[in-house]
Amino acid sequence: MSITQINRIRINEGLFDLSIDLAKGVISRITPSHNASAGVNTGDARDAGGLQYLPATTDMHIHLDKHFLGEPWRPLQPFITLPGQLAFEKSMLASLPTTAAERARRLIDLLLSHGTTKIRTHVDVDPQIGISHLEDVLQVREEYRGIMDIEIVAFPQQGLLRSDSVSVMKNALRAGAEYVGGVDPAGLDRQVDRCLDVTFELSAEFNAGVDLHLHDPGHLGLYTISRFADLTAQAGKGGRTAVSHAYCLGQVTEAESRELAQQLKANDVAIITSVPLDRPMPRVDQLVAEGVTVHVGSDNILDAWSPFGNGDLLARGAKLAEKFGWILDDQLLQTYPLISAGPLTPKEGDAASFILVPAANAKHAIASAPQREAVFSGGKLAGGKWAEAAKEISYR
Ligand SMILES: [Zn+2]
């Protein structure tokens, strides 16, 4: 069963009927609704009954290969040192009965059920596991092609220099990862400039983007981001680099973080946040005001680092809006570009990747993160209650 006509969808203040071109995966026609379509659920047509249209969400920081979804509960240990935590995670992952491919499918299905149709996943590589996780995720990416758009970051979780991961990173980039990852050039590798230089050498050699995990605090972190922005400009990589977490931007003064925000804007470096509650985070309102590209991601979901997270980007967007006191209509709406690449007002020819939710309007939807009635990806029904009711998820 395929749905090619959805009637009475709420877009802005009106009700509209949408036609879907399944072959192209796009919205082929949008017309004002007429009452005759009320209650009509026949063949390939559905009555949305006034459900609100939202663009599908984008999760720009996830780890497909290292969660425990679907596994028996595993108690965590206190975080004392980063190397200790890394060893703990490695032993936990080695004990899992599932392959990285099975874990990736579980998490992708969860993300689709919430309405996420594009992700950036970091995938662990190191000299012990080699690129085995990456090969699994590359295979799963093919299985979901056309349904879940997946960017892959080769991630030297054990430290790029510390764990001697440069050659395995080259293997990963050769195999198909399109981003060079990294973590804490100071805190883990203890060589900020050397670590960043090697990272950008890898990105140049493989024409890759860069996405760096950065937890290093205060002015140490600030220096690292500033160097990262310089190297982005030198390499001509503006628009293809990002710093994830960047807690330091919430630890220095507002004047200091504004100055760095202006450098990020000038050099087109994005900041990606998981909206942590338990530590300082970048001043997203300041970054947005300065024109910096900001994305939101789930990061850890039930893994060795955190038992929290459910992969719901609409809920995470609501958390961000609440944290920064975005209660006015315009403020609520400015959350969407952080969690989605799609428009709130679709036009004919746009990708048919959207969510239908019970909400009065898009402002209400971001504030309340309601249940997903339907999720469409590339024109196909991919999640939500409609898919469950049909006992069919059409991407399978
Ligand atoms: Zn991460």
Coordinates of N, CA and C in Angstrom, one line a residue, residues 60-61 120 122 151 153 179-182 199-200 209-214 225 228 232 237-246 264 268-273 293-295:
M60 N 22.0 15.6 13.8 CA 23.3 15.8 13.3 C 24.4 15.3 14.2
H61 N 24.0 14.6 15.3 CA 25.1 13.9 16.1 C 24.5 12.7 16.7
R120 N 23.7 12.4 11.0 CA 25.2 12.3 10.9 C 25.6 11.4 12.0
H122 N 28.6 9.3 14.0 CA 30.0 9.1 14.2 C 30.2 7.5 14.4
E151 N 25.1 10.6 6.9 CA 26.5 11.0 6.7 C 27.3 10.3 7.8
V153 N 30.9 9.8 9.9 CA 32.1 10.4 10.4 C 33.0 9.3 11.0
Y179 N 33.5 12.2 6.6 CA 34.0 13.2 7.6 C 35.1 12.6 8.5
V180 N 36.1 13.5 8.8 CA 37.1 13.1 9.8 C 36.6 13.6 11.1
G181 N 36.5 12.6 12.0 CA 36.1 12.9 13.4 C 37.3 13.2 14.3
G182 N 37.0 13.4 15.6 CA 38.1 13.6 16.5 C 37.5 13.9 17.9
T199 N 44.4 16.1 11.7 CA 43.0 16.0 11.4 C 42.7 16.7 10.0
F200 N 43.3 17.9 9.8 CA 43.0 18.6 8.6 C 43.9 18.1 7.4
G209 N 35.0 16.3 5.0 CA 34.7 17.4 6.0 C 35.3 17.0 7.4
V210 N 35.1 17.8 8.4 CA 35.6 17.5 9.7 C 34.5 17.8 10.8
D211 N 34.4 16.9 11.7 CA 33.4 17.1 12.8 C 34.1 16.6 14.1
L212 N 34.5 17.6 15.0 CA 35.3 17.3 16.1 C 34.4 17.3 17.4
H213 N 34.5 16.2 18.2 CA 34.0 16.2 19.6 C 34.9 17.1 20.5
L214 N 34.3 18.1 21.1 CA 35.2 18.9 21.9 C 34.6 19.2 23.3
I225 N 39.0 25.8 19.4 CA 38.0 26.2 18.4 C 38.5 27.3 17.4
F228 N 40.8 25.7 15.1 CA 40.0 24.9 14.2 C 39.4 25.7 13.1
T232 N 40.1 25.7 9.1 CA 39.0 25.5 8.1 C 39.1 26.5 7.0
K237 N 37.6 24.9 3.7 CA 36.6 23.9 4.0 C 35.3 24.6 4.7
G238 N 35.2 25.9 4.5 CA 34.0 26.5 5.1 C 32.7 25.8 4.7
G239 N 31.8 25.6 5.6 CA 30.5 24.9 5.3 C 30.6 23.4 5.5
R240 N 31.9 22.9 5.7 CA 32.1 21.4 5.7 C 32.7 21.0 7.1
T241 N 32.8 21.9 8.0 CA 33.4 21.6 9.3 C 32.4 22.0 10.4
A242 N 32.6 21.2 11.5 CA 31.7 21.5 12.7 C 32.5 21.1 14.0
V243 N 32.1 21.8 15.1 CA 32.6 21.4 16.4 C 31.4 21.0 17.2
S244 N 31.4 19.7 17.6 CA 30.3 19.2 18.4 C 30.6 19.5 19.9
H245 N 29.5 19.8 20.6 CA 29.5 20.0 22.1 C 30.0 21.4 22.5
A246 N 31.3 21.6 22.3 CA 31.9 23.0 22.5 C 31.4 23.6 23.8
L264 N 33.6 32.1 13.9 CA 32.9 30.9 13.3 C 32.0 31.3 12.2
D268 N 32.6 30.0 8.5 CA 31.5 29.1 8.2 C 31.8 27.7 8.8
V269 N 32.0 27.8 10.2 CA 32.1 26.6 11.0 C 30.8 26.4 11.8
A270 N 30.3 25.2 11.8 CA 29.0 25.0 12.5 C 29.3 24.5 13.9
I271 N 28.3 24.7 14.8 CA 28.3 24.2 16.2 C 27.2 23.2 16.3
I272 N 27.5 22.1 16.9 CA 26.4 21.0 17.1 C 26.3 20.7 18.5
T273 N 25.1 20.8 19.1 CA 24.9 20.6 20.5 C 23.8 19.5 20.7
T293 N 25.9 28.8 12.0 CA 25.0 27.6 11.8 C 25.1 26.7 13.0
V294 N 23.9 26.4 13.6 CA 23.8 25.5 14.8 C 22.9 24.4 14.4
H295 N 23.4 23.2 14.8 CA 22.5 22.0 14.6 C 22.4 21.3 16.0

